[in-house]
Amino acid sequence: MAGCFELLRRDASSRARRGVLHTAHGDVQTPVFMPVGTRGSVKAVSPRELDELGAQIILGNTYHLFLRPGSELIAEAGGLHRFAAWNKPILTDSGGFQVFSLANLRKLEPDGVRFASHIDGTRFFLGPRESMKIQRDLGSDIVMAFDECTPYPATMEQAAKSVALTTRWETMSREQPLGSHQLRFGIVQGSVYPELRERSARAITALDFDGYAIGGVSVGEPEPEQFKAVEAAEPFLPEDRPRYLMGVGTPRQIYEGVKRGIDMFDCVMPTRLARHGTAFVTGGATLAVKGAKCREDFGPIDEKCSCYACRNFSRAYIRHLLNVNEILGVRLLSIHNIAYFMNLMKEIRQAIADGTFLQYGSTLI
Amino acid sequence: MAGCFELLRRDASSRARRGVLHTAHGDVQTPVFMPVGTRGSVKAVSPRELDELGAQIILGNTYHLFLRPGSELIAEAGGLHRFAAWNKPILTDSGGFQVFSLANLRKLEPDGVRFASHIDGTRFFLGPRESMKIQRDLGSDIVMAFDECTPYPATMEQAAKSVALTTRWETMSREQPLGSHQLRFGIVQGSVYPELRERSARAITALDFDGYAIGGVSVGEPEPEQFKAVEAAEPFLPEDRPRYLMGVGTPRQIYEGVKRGIDMFDCVMPTRLARHGTAFVTGGATLAVKGAKCREDFGPIDEKCSCYACRNFSRAYIRHLLNVNEILGVRLLSIHNIAYFMNLMKEIRQAIADGTFLQYGSTLI
């Protein structure tokens, strides 16, 4: 299916794009950041809060939901939207990344991976067919093809093999039935090798997906390699389809991704750093709210932020909550950090619309 | 100060009372249940949620806030209301109960207790003077006198000694200065001995407090002893002052307390049971939402409840969240359990107003 993406404006001085992604659960203004709801919940945050924060789309993890509570239970509940009480768009990943990063006793087979659950060692098999079936059960708006996420570092030979396997698996993914409302995205691999990125992009785009992701980034490579990987693949991605940079990233990395033509991002960073007691503040710097410096600081986390946490609570109070392990501390930091990322994307969209995208970059560290 | 309490209606068939407690941060309709915000936060719940749940007044713990973050820091922040962003009434306990139940190396002295913090062993001294000073710093609407919470079981001799010490300490508590907006409540001890309960009630009411609490209950005694303790003290408490049964209790215990003339209750039960995966349902029964029986139960926790959790989420979803330790699971159960207690009190108030209080009791297990 084509036509899910509408390009509203191209930035004159970069590859940045302003667009709209149409899904069965509503439109998504791009560039967009997707908060991660690994196991059917964006950690510590409620759907109502996410909605108030302006989250347009969230991500769910196939691997985690497959293990617990199981995709059949979620299908029985009426799908992930209904199960998790989230009526806006959901993107689900394919499960491949977690099989390679979390599961044990992995055995690669032509049609997928045999592995032992990281929770209790139960044996499972996950491949393109299984992943598509699970994502069909989940009923997500955007289904990701099953790929092999090439680890970093990889030799060119390893990376080339991984690209070939990815093409095979994505071809199989493309053939599986999905719900009529579901979009399907392909994923480009190729590690840090521009020629492999090009080869993978050509092979995957030939399969005609609704959108394309650049995978195998944010896996430990130096930041310049990440930008290079995007630059190597992007020219081969069709302009009329959305592009998604998986697992990225810091505010700066997101900006650099947008500059290179990316429309969609996801990362656990806002909620994970919140659990570590760290907040993002205007400009993209981080602040250790848990630190002693905030002990008697009765100002908000960020003067310029208008989220629930910043409107009502002081750094000193949140620091106290974090130090005594009160859940409200993590809740408030999670709300604030998501607010930061939502606001970042809003400003990026506005800057593209206003033709001030390059200047906007100078406000970020 | 007298006049903080207005008696609106007496139940014809029991000692139950319907009233209003006037405080500097607003009126409290009684009988009332006060959610417990031990360390400046009702566990897992935000002030906004508490407000939406209809919480009229919350409790803060002097001992915990004294240790972390310290009452002087809270005074510097403008008091506990401002620090915790809660603009409705707050009652603070005296710290005595926790010194006796949590602290180490306790040494009783005539003017208080020397002890070691349960957190890091730091040595402190807490007595009537210190407790009043801390509660003045916190700026709570209702300050509790510093008493000795008699442990259970206690011989009559031990209990009599404890009553005498309590009278001494509360006399000292009564003499300390407080903020002009602060009410001060005395506490009756006496363990399970009716004559000691009477003796304590006579001695404490002679000190002319704004309200009176019955302490030394919910400390392990059998339920009938709890009811007896209330019955032994209540006749000696002035009708024109509010009465508070400390640390009580289950829905049934609260009902029995109201029946015996009590106006105020507090208990960690709703939030503590939530953290254990248990919900209260209509009638006062509990439901193990974490249990296997809820695995495929797509109905709400309680059909008759209209809280955020019951309006939007299924038992199956909440069970899943609890099982994978997602914070949202505890949040939703905490919201529901507080909603249950708020609704219980609303129904009790209505039943007193309607003259159906005794019938209402038959709906509770």
XYZ file of C-alpha atoms in Angstrom:
730
model
C 0.000 0.000 0.000
C 1.291 3.438 -0.902
C -0.162 6.767 0.108
C 0.155 6.549 3.886
C 2.612 9.431 3.857
C 2.141 13.009 2.779
C 5.144 15.250 2.348
C 4.155 18.762 3.420
C 7.405 20.596 3.091
C 11.072 20.067 2.276
C 13.668 22.129 4.083
C 15.628 24.209 1.585
C 18.950 23.938 3.371
C 18.970 20.280 4.452
C 17.273 16.946 3.795
C 14.761 17.657 6.611
C 11.105 16.962 5.788
C 7.821 17.951 7.360
C 5.063 15.421 6.721
C 1.974 13.543 7.895
C 1.688 9.814 8.329
C -1.875 8.500 7.965
C -2.776 5.442 10.042
C -5.947 3.631 10.997
C -5.795 5.245 14.436
C -5.182 8.768 13.231
C -2.596 11.044 11.690
C 0.952 11.490 12.904
C 2.750 14.772 12.283
C 6.378 14.140 11.336
C 9.198 14.327 12.263
C 7.922 12.401 15.267
C 9.375 10.781 18.377
C 7.674 7.589 19.590
C 7.838 6.840 23.342
C 8.571 3.165 23.964
C 5.915 1.020 25.662
C 7.951 -2.169 25.843
C 5.475 -4.420 27.610
C 2.258 -2.595 26.826
C 2.990 0.425 29.004
C 5.303 3.393 28.540
C 7.146 2.942 31.809
C 5.604 4.815 34.781
C 3.271 6.858 32.565
C -0.468 6.380 31.965
C -2.173 6.601 28.559
C -3.991 9.696 29.759
C -0.707 11.383 30.643
C 0.818 10.368 27.299
C -2.139 11.858 25.515
C -1.843 15.093 27.481
C 1.872 15.196 26.685
C 0.994 15.186 23.003
C 2.378 11.727 22.220
C 1.078 10.882 18.752
C 2.220 7.284 18.447
C 3.869 4.784 20.774
C 5.938 1.670 20.218
C 5.289 -1.825 21.562
C 7.825 -4.662 21.654
C 6.852 -7.898 19.945
C 9.421 -10.037 21.776
C 8.331 -8.889 25.242
C 4.589 -9.054 24.542
C 5.003 -12.457 22.878
C 6.581 -13.838 26.061
C 4.253 -12.046 28.478
C 1.276 -11.964 28.384
C 1.330 -13.645 24.933
C -0.046 -12.235 21.691
C -3.060 -14.545 21.704
C -4.248 -13.130 24.996
C -3.894 -9.628 23.570
C -5.807 -10.686 20.436
C -8.533 -12.061 22.689
C -8.620 -8.721 24.510
C -9.308 -7.034 21.176
C -5.742 -6.058 20.287
C -3.023 -3.994 21.907
C -4.866 -0.670 21.532
C -7.771 -1.932 23.570
C -5.652 -3.990 25.992
C -3.458 -0.995 26.837
C -6.242 1.599 26.491
C -4.346 3.586 23.873
C -6.484 4.747 20.972
C -3.812 6.473 18.940
C -1.343 4.796 16.563
C 0.978 2.009 17.688
C 4.092 0.738 15.942
C 5.380 -2.704 16.902
C 8.903 -3.871 16.260
C 9.547 -7.349 14.865
C 11.113 -8.926 17.952
C 14.366 -9.590 16.122
C 16.392 -7.006 17.983
C 15.478 -8.444 21.406
C 16.008 -12.037 20.278
C 19.560 -11.018 19.445
C 20.161 -8.807 22.485
C 18.210 -10.542 25.285
C 17.447 -14.184 24.511
C 19.744 -17.099 25.267
C 20.893 -20.205 23.364
C 20.181 -18.601 20.015
C 20.357 -20.825 16.955
C 20.027 -19.216 13.554
C 17.957 -21.239 11.080
C 16.983 -20.335 7.523
C 13.475 -19.292 8.521
C 14.171 -17.643 11.862
C 15.791 -18.056 15.244
C 15.429 -20.725 17.883
C 16.063 -19.308 21.355
C 15.459 -19.615 25.079
C 13.424 -16.923 26.848
C 15.561 -14.615 29.014
C 12.884 -14.935 31.712
C 12.541 -18.664 32.311
C 14.478 -20.428 29.566
C 11.382 -21.665 27.712
C 12.283 -22.517 24.092
C 10.693 -20.577 21.258
C 11.093 -20.027 17.533
C 10.706 -16.600 16.000
C 11.011 -15.804 12.310
C 9.257 -13.678 9.698
C 6.112 -15.851 9.730
C 5.847 -15.882 13.536
C 6.650 -12.200 13.890
C 3.981 -11.203 11.358
C 1.451 -13.492 13.047
C 2.210 -11.926 16.456
C 1.999 -8.382 15.119
C -1.278 -9.282 13.403
C -2.549 -10.447 16.809
C -1.351 -7.224 18.415
C -3.155 -5.225 15.740
C -0.562 -2.453 15.612
C -0.920 0.275 12.988
C 2.651 -0.193 11.791
C 4.209 -3.644 11.586
C 7.983 -3.983 11.240
C 9.448 -6.671 8.990
C 11.571 -9.333 10.682
C 15.249 -8.625 10.055
C 18.582 -9.576 11.502
C 19.943 -6.608 13.432
C 23.662 -6.746 12.598
C 25.706 -6.411 15.778
C 28.461 -3.813 16.094
C 31.268 -4.284 15.307
C 30.881 -6.625 12.325
C 33.352 -7.353 9.554
C 32.216 -6.496 6.049
C 31.776 -10.188 5.371
C 29.572 -10.686 8.439
C 27.588 -7.573 7.587
C 27.079 -8.724 3.977
C 25.792 -12.076 5.191
C 23.451 -10.291 7.562
C 22.153 -8.084 4.748
C 21.427 -11.176 2.645
C 19.609 -12.897 5.493
C 17.667 -9.714 6.219
C 16.551 -9.531 2.580
C 15.433 -13.153 2.718
C 13.512 -12.652 5.960
C 11.930 -9.405 4.847
C 10.808 -11.006 1.592
C 9.089 -13.643 3.704
C 7.701 -10.925 6.009
C 6.256 -9.136 2.981
C 4.325 -12.253 1.964
C 2.521 -12.848 5.257
C -1.068 -11.647 5.647
C -1.789 -8.667 7.905
C -4.940 -6.894 9.042
C -6.318 -4.546 6.382
C -5.615 -1.532 8.596
C -1.960 -2.433 9.163
C 0.993 -0.746 7.451
C 4.217 -2.705 6.975
C 7.701 -1.206 7.107
C 10.928 -2.742 5.780
C 14.290 -2.361 7.508
C 17.631 -1.553 5.914
C 20.773 -3.107 7.415
C 24.426 -2.886 6.284
C 26.320 -1.910 9.422
C 28.904 0.843 8.866
C 29.578 -0.082 5.224
C 28.084 2.425 2.772
C 28.048 -0.051 -0.101
C 26.145 -2.559 2.037
C 23.718 0.120 3.190
C 23.070 0.915 -0.476
C 22.731 -2.750 -1.401
C 20.293 -3.369 1.457
C 18.279 -0.229 0.701
C 17.934 -1.241 -2.952
C 16.889 -4.782 -2.072
C 14.393 -3.784 0.617
C 12.782 -0.925 -1.291
C 12.279 -3.324 -4.207
C 9.875 -5.191 -1.916
C 7.603 -2.115 -1.833
C 6.910 -1.549 1.861
C 4.715 1.250 3.216
C 7.713 2.794 4.923
C 11.388 2.130 5.576
C 13.495 1.935 8.661
C 17.228 2.184 9.069
C 18.184 -0.505 11.543
C 21.457 -1.684 13.032
C 22.157 1.759 14.454
C 22.310 2.776 18.126
C 23.984 -0.579 18.780
C 27.251 0.795 20.149
C 28.742 2.440 17.057
C 30.403 5.890 17.341
C 28.000 8.727 16.550
C 29.673 9.681 13.236
C 29.131 6.089 12.026
C 25.439 6.452 12.791
C 25.164 9.617 10.731
C 27.169 7.966 7.908
C 24.865 4.945 7.896
C 21.863 7.232 7.419
C 23.603 9.175 4.677
C 24.512 5.966 2.871
C 20.975 4.544 2.866
C 18.739 7.600 2.628
C 19.304 8.473 -1.063
C 17.890 5.057 -2.002
C 14.706 5.397 0.033
C 11.646 6.633 -1.890
C 10.693 10.187 -1.019
C 7.000 9.367 -0.752
C 7.416 6.886 2.099
C 8.158 7.600 5.759
C 11.664 6.867 7.070
C 12.313 5.645 10.587
C 15.674 5.599 12.386
C 15.367 2.784 14.909
C 16.380 3.260 18.546
C 17.666 6.834 18.085
C 18.410 8.737 20.228
C 19.741 11.772 22.024
C 18.206 15.164 21.175
C 21.261 15.933 19.040
C 21.115 12.563 17.249
C 17.435 13.094 16.493
C 18.173 16.529 15.075
C 20.987 15.106 12.940
C 18.651 12.351 11.772
C 15.964 14.838 10.745
C 18.620 16.852 8.933
C 19.454 13.718 6.952
C 15.858 13.053 5.921
C 14.459 10.912 8.748
C 10.806 11.242 9.820
C 10.423 8.864 12.777
C 12.426 8.051 15.902
C 12.053 5.941 19.019
C 14.195 5.555 22.098
C 13.888 4.372 25.700
C 16.090 7.270 26.781
C 13.457 9.638 28.261
C 11.938 6.992 30.533
C 15.184 5.134 31.263
C 17.045 8.283 32.298
C 14.045 9.222 34.438
C 14.456 5.974 36.351
C 18.098 6.899 36.880
C 17.084 10.279 38.309
C 18.148 12.345 35.297
C 16.159 15.018 33.470
C 16.549 16.629 30.061
C 16.529 20.400 30.086
C 16.133 23.014 27.369
C 18.942 22.717 24.847
C 19.291 18.966 25.331
C 21.585 18.947 28.376
C 20.903 16.523 31.208
C 20.461 17.360 34.888
C 21.057 14.890 37.732
C 17.941 15.723 39.745
C 18.939 13.014 42.188
C 22.200 14.827 42.874
C 23.052 16.845 45.998
C 22.977 20.093 44.017
C 19.192 19.882 43.784
C 18.720 19.375 47.526
C 17.609 22.923 48.249
C 16.653 23.925 44.735
C 13.020 24.973 44.930
C 12.731 25.848 41.252
C 11.177 23.543 38.611
C 13.215 21.012 36.634
C 13.112 23.351 33.642
C 11.876 26.940 33.840
C 10.817 26.805 30.187
C 8.826 23.590 30.459
C 5.084 23.606 31.097
C 4.579 19.908 31.892
C 2.679 18.749 35.010
C 5.956 18.105 36.861
C 7.428 21.538 36.102
C 4.190 23.410 36.785
C 3.732 21.909 40.252
C 6.882 20.467 41.787
C 10.388 21.582 42.685
C 13.706 19.900 41.986
C 14.099 19.562 45.766
C 10.809 17.668 46.108
C 11.490 15.369 43.160
C 15.015 14.729 44.435
C 13.550 13.784 47.822
C 11.076 11.385 46.186
C 13.853 9.766 44.125
C 16.056 9.397 47.171
C 13.407 7.596 49.208
C 12.260 5.532 46.194
C 8.792 6.988 45.968
C 7.199 6.037 42.634
C 5.947 9.588 42.154
C 9.563 10.736 41.673
C 10.094 8.495 38.646
C 6.617 9.357 37.399
C 7.310 13.093 37.455
C 10.711 12.752 35.771
C 9.257 10.433 33.118
C 6.494 12.932 32.389
C 9.007 15.737 32.151
C 11.448 13.829 29.932
C 8.711 12.774 27.529
C 7.474 16.386 27.530
C 11.019 17.415 26.608
C 11.123 15.068 23.600
C 7.607 16.011 22.491
C 8.514 19.671 22.672
C 11.797 19.068 20.834
C 9.915 17.472 17.933
C 7.299 20.216 17.924
C 10.043 22.819 17.678
C 11.781 20.843 14.937
C 8.511 20.628 12.958
C 7.938 24.341 13.455
C 11.505 25.182 12.428
C 11.100 23.200 9.185
C 7.798 24.961 8.524
C 9.383 28.349 9.247
C 12.512 27.664 7.205
C 14.685 28.050 10.313
C 15.747 24.428 10.729
C 19.502 25.016 10.490
C 19.378 27.880 12.983
C 17.379 25.694 15.353
C 20.268 23.266 15.447
C 22.467 25.876 17.114
C 20.159 25.874 20.168
C 20.946 22.222 20.858
C 24.098 20.947 22.500
C -9.179 26.515 70.067
C -12.698 25.162 69.916
C -15.109 25.405 67.032
C -13.192 23.554 64.341
C -15.885 20.892 64.263
C -19.517 21.149 63.350
C -21.860 18.294 64.113
C -24.424 18.104 61.309
C -26.365 15.035 62.283
C -26.436 12.243 64.834
C -27.552 8.804 63.740
C -30.668 7.780 65.704
C -29.756 4.107 65.957
C -26.013 4.254 66.685
C -23.282 6.633 67.846
C -22.489 7.532 64.200
C -22.075 11.234 63.448
C -22.084 13.303 60.294
C -20.002 16.462 60.591
C -17.647 19.014 59.073
C -14.119 19.735 60.195
C -12.956 23.263 59.403
C -9.243 23.700 58.682
C -7.044 26.418 57.250
C -6.902 24.516 53.942
C -10.611 23.888 53.673
C -13.475 21.867 55.095
C -13.477 18.114 55.579
C -16.757 16.219 55.489
C -16.810 13.520 58.157
C -16.701 10.603 58.644
C -13.529 10.769 56.544
C -10.734 8.428 55.492
C -7.274 9.974 55.130
C -4.899 8.340 52.599
C -1.387 8.071 54.014
C 1.421 10.070 52.396
C 4.235 8.748 54.554
C 7.171 10.566 53.000
C 5.331 13.440 51.354
C 3.618 11.325 48.699
C 0.671 8.955 48.858
C 2.484 5.999 47.357
C 2.268 5.755 43.541
C -0.458 8.429 43.311
C -0.132 12.086 42.268
C -1.800 15.020 44.047
C -3.919 15.568 40.951
C -5.165 11.988 41.049
C -5.876 12.244 44.790
C -7.872 15.372 44.183
C -9.860 13.708 41.403
C -10.499 10.736 43.688
C -12.136 13.086 46.154
C -9.477 12.811 48.875
C -10.260 15.602 51.338
C -7.269 15.345 53.645
C -4.048 13.322 53.653
C -1.655 12.258 56.369
C 2.090 12.881 56.529
C 4.534 11.082 58.832
C 6.659 13.232 61.103
C 9.270 10.540 61.759
C 9.903 9.826 58.065
C 9.907 13.467 56.967
C 12.145 14.415 59.907
C 14.756 11.873 58.738
C 14.367 12.593 55.016
C 14.409 15.270 53.704
C 14.327 16.987 57.129
C 11.651 19.337 58.406
C 13.847 22.406 58.030
C 14.165 21.809 54.304
C 10.390 21.511 54.074
C 9.971 24.730 56.090
C 12.368 26.421 53.669
C 10.229 25.138 50.786
C 7.242 26.882 52.341
C 5.810 23.933 54.264
C 4.581 20.482 53.368
C 1.557 21.689 51.385
C 3.748 23.608 49.004
C 6.585 21.052 48.957
C 4.199 18.232 48.033
C 1.879 20.387 45.909
C -1.181 19.476 47.981
C -3.434 22.418 48.751
C -6.024 20.617 50.822
C -5.751 19.751 54.532
C -2.872 17.686 55.913
C -2.700 15.897 59.256
C 0.729 14.942 60.572
C 1.314 12.302 63.185
C 3.717 12.918 66.051
C 6.459 10.491 65.069
C 6.052 8.504 68.251
C 4.506 5.465 66.609
C 7.409 5.057 64.146
C 10.043 5.684 66.801
C 8.589 2.719 68.659
C 7.989 0.501 65.613
C 10.900 1.333 63.287
C 13.803 2.969 65.095
C 16.641 1.102 66.821
C 18.474 1.443 70.152
C 15.530 3.241 71.735
C 16.092 4.783 75.151
C 13.120 6.253 76.966
C 13.889 9.490 78.800
C 11.510 11.739 80.759
C 11.202 14.244 77.911
C 11.241 11.899 74.926
C 13.067 9.085 73.211
C 16.677 8.734 72.154
C 16.973 6.437 69.112
C 18.980 5.422 66.072
C 17.524 6.005 62.597
C 16.355 2.799 60.911
C 18.020 4.046 57.719
C 21.624 4.735 58.691
C 21.830 4.508 62.480
C 22.219 8.255 63.031
C 21.271 9.160 66.628
C 18.327 11.454 67.258
C 16.128 12.605 70.109
C 12.392 13.012 69.666
C 10.001 14.190 72.338
C 6.991 16.496 72.649
C 9.081 19.639 72.108
C 10.870 18.256 69.035
C 7.712 16.755 67.549
C 5.803 20.036 67.883
C 8.729 21.942 66.374
C 8.872 19.551 63.394
C 5.125 19.691 62.817
C 5.296 23.486 63.051
C 7.941 23.357 60.307
C 5.770 21.054 58.224
C 2.854 23.457 58.634
C 0.209 20.734 58.724
C -3.396 21.686 59.449
C -3.704 19.117 62.214
C -0.802 18.428 64.573
C -0.849 15.297 66.713
C 0.428 15.420 70.294
C 3.468 13.277 71.080
C 2.373 10.160 72.967
C 3.708 6.737 73.786
C 1.895 4.202 71.640
C 1.448 1.287 74.066
C 2.500 -1.943 72.387
C 0.198 -4.969 72.289
C 0.123 -7.039 74.399
C 0.871 -5.016 77.546
C 0.112 -5.897 81.152
C -2.193 -3.536 82.996
C 0.795 -2.209 84.905
C 2.747 -1.486 81.716
C -0.304 0.102 80.138
C -0.912 2.293 83.202
C 2.690 3.493 83.099
C 2.293 4.247 79.405
C -0.899 6.229 80.062
C 0.926 8.301 82.696
C 3.857 8.996 80.361
C 1.445 9.847 77.549
C -0.331 12.362 79.786
C 3.011 13.928 80.697
C 4.147 14.164 77.083
C 0.824 15.483 75.839
C 0.797 18.144 78.537
C 4.215 19.221 77.218
C 2.919 18.977 73.616
C 0.015 21.252 74.541
C 2.402 23.942 75.783
C 4.529 24.237 72.661
C 3.821 27.037 70.194
C 2.251 26.198 66.815
C 1.345 28.187 63.727
C -1.876 30.144 64.170
C -3.573 28.056 61.483
C -2.698 24.718 63.108
C -5.115 22.544 65.065
C -3.759 20.236 67.753
C -5.196 16.819 68.620
C -4.606 14.818 71.796
C -4.313 11.020 71.834
C -5.933 8.600 74.274
C -4.019 5.445 75.224
C -4.919 2.648 77.675
C -4.422 -0.550 75.693
C -7.257 -3.081 76.134
C -8.127 -1.941 79.671
C -11.409 0.007 79.817
C -10.541 1.686 83.122
C -7.227 2.895 81.647
C -8.958 4.086 78.479
C -11.307 6.099 80.696
C -8.463 7.423 82.819
C -6.489 8.473 79.736
C -9.510 10.040 78.048
C -10.294 12.090 81.177
C -6.684 13.241 81.535
C -6.218 14.131 77.852
C -9.550 15.887 77.376
C -8.732 17.996 80.447
C -5.901 19.455 78.344
C -8.490 20.905 75.926
C -7.261 19.849 72.485
C -9.017 20.720 69.221
C -9.755 17.068 68.614
C -9.042 13.658 70.085
C -7.561 10.486 68.728
C -7.774 6.957 70.021
C -4.297 5.503 69.695
C -2.738 2.180 70.566
C -5.181 0.342 68.280
C -4.400 -1.542 65.064
C -1.201 -2.729 66.763
C -1.950 -6.445 66.616
C -4.906 -6.722 69.015
C -7.921 -8.903 68.065
C -10.685 -6.929 66.358
C -13.126 -7.154 69.301
C -10.480 -5.544 71.534
C -10.251 -2.660 69.071
C -13.995 -2.086 69.218
C -13.922 -2.354 73.034
C -11.121 0.216 73.275
C -13.229 2.674 71.282
C -16.299 1.974 73.389
C -14.324 2.516 76.593
C -12.886 5.890 75.557
C -15.607 7.445 73.428
C -18.094 8.373 76.186
C -15.430 10.623 77.730
C -14.638 12.513 74.521
C -16.464 15.842 74.078
C -19.174 15.706 71.443
C -18.157 18.995 69.887
C -14.654 17.826 68.915
C -13.648 15.490 66.109
C -12.565 11.936 67.006
C -9.897 10.074 65.093
C -9.205 6.319 65.260
C -5.537 5.992 64.366
C -4.338 3.462 61.801
C -7.773 1.895 61.220
C -8.506 -0.003 59.083
C -10.459 -2.494 56.979
C -13.774 -1.364 55.493
C -15.605 -3.276 58.238
C -13.419 -1.800 60.996
C -14.055 1.692 59.680
C -17.787 1.052 59.650
C -17.638 -0.270 63.220
C -15.620 2.773 64.234
C -18.160 5.169 62.725
C -20.907 3.242 64.507
C -19.086 3.888 67.780
C -18.780 7.635 67.205
C -15.520 8.043 65.263
C -15.145 10.757 62.609
C -11.666 10.243 61.135
C -9.607 7.265 59.989
C -6.270 6.615 58.290
C -4.628 3.460 57.036
C -1.900 2.399 54.598
C -4.086 -0.525 53.522
C -5.381 0.765 50.157
C -1.923 1.596 48.817
C -0.100 -1.275 50.537
C -2.496 -3.917 49.246
C -2.203 -2.338 45.792
C 1.537 -2.947 45.877
C 0.785 -6.560 46.747
C -1.517 -6.882 43.724
C -4.773 -6.888 45.680
C -7.887 -4.810 45.047
C -10.904 -3.971 47.183
C -14.245 -4.626 45.542
C -17.793 -3.564 46.357
C -18.817 -4.916 49.743
C -15.281 -4.767 51.126
C -13.971 -8.102 49.820
C -10.489 -8.306 48.339
C -9.518 -9.648 44.918
C -6.058 -10.961 44.031
C -5.726 -9.209 40.668
C -2.238 -10.662 40.407
C -3.678 -14.168 40.579
C -4.074 -16.604 37.682
C -7.871 -16.264 37.802
C -7.612 -12.770 36.326
C -5.416 -13.868 33.415
C -8.182 -13.785 30.831
C -10.635 -11.612 32.691
C -11.294 -8.661 30.425
C -13.749 -6.985 32.779
C -12.853 -4.083 35.093
C -11.605 -4.595 38.664
C -15.046 -3.624 39.936
C -18.092 -3.240 37.678
C -19.593 -0.719 40.097
C -16.528 1.488 40.335
C -16.072 4.536 38.119
C -12.404 5.279 38.848
C -9.854 5.834 36.052
C -8.590 2.252 36.392
C -12.044 0.676 36.191
C -13.238 2.929 33.369
C -10.297 2.114 31.106
C -8.457 -1.092 31.972
C -9.206 -4.778 32.411
C -8.192 -7.125 35.193
C -6.169 -9.037 32.578
C -4.176 -5.941 31.598
C -3.529 -4.876 35.198
C -2.546 -8.432 36.089
C -0.077 -8.428 33.195
C 1.418 -5.123 34.356
C 1.779 -6.416 37.925
C 3.393 -9.605 36.720
C 6.055 -7.813 34.699
C 6.558 -5.154 37.404
C 5.326 -2.239 35.355
C 4.727 0.765 37.624
C 1.404 1.469 35.908
C -0.011 -1.725 37.454
C 0.565 -0.518 41.012
C -0.614 2.945 40.022
C -3.922 1.659 38.691
C -4.565 -0.573 41.716
C -3.648 2.260 44.099
C -6.071 4.581 42.332
C -8.794 1.971 42.472
C -8.235 1.099 46.139
C -8.268 4.741 47.192
C -11.416 5.207 45.091
C -12.929 2.285 46.982
C -12.232 3.885 50.392
C -13.399 7.320 49.219
C -16.616 5.799 47.943
C -17.081 3.784 51.142
C -16.899 6.982 53.218
C -19.223 8.820 50.853
C -21.776 6.046 51.199
C -21.370 6.038 54.976
C -21.924 9.809 55.094
C -24.954 9.471 52.867
C -26.360 6.613 54.955
C -26.072 8.706 58.131
C -27.772 11.620 56.377
C -30.527 9.315 55.094
C -31.001 7.532 58.414
C -30.027 4.197 56.828
C -26.672 3.721 58.537
C -27.473 0.389 60.211
C -28.881 -1.080 56.990
C -25.759 0.066 55.152
C -23.706 -2.133 57.448
C -25.358 -5.244 56.039
C -23.837 -4.515 52.606
C -20.305 -4.872 53.997
C -18.587 -8.162 54.702
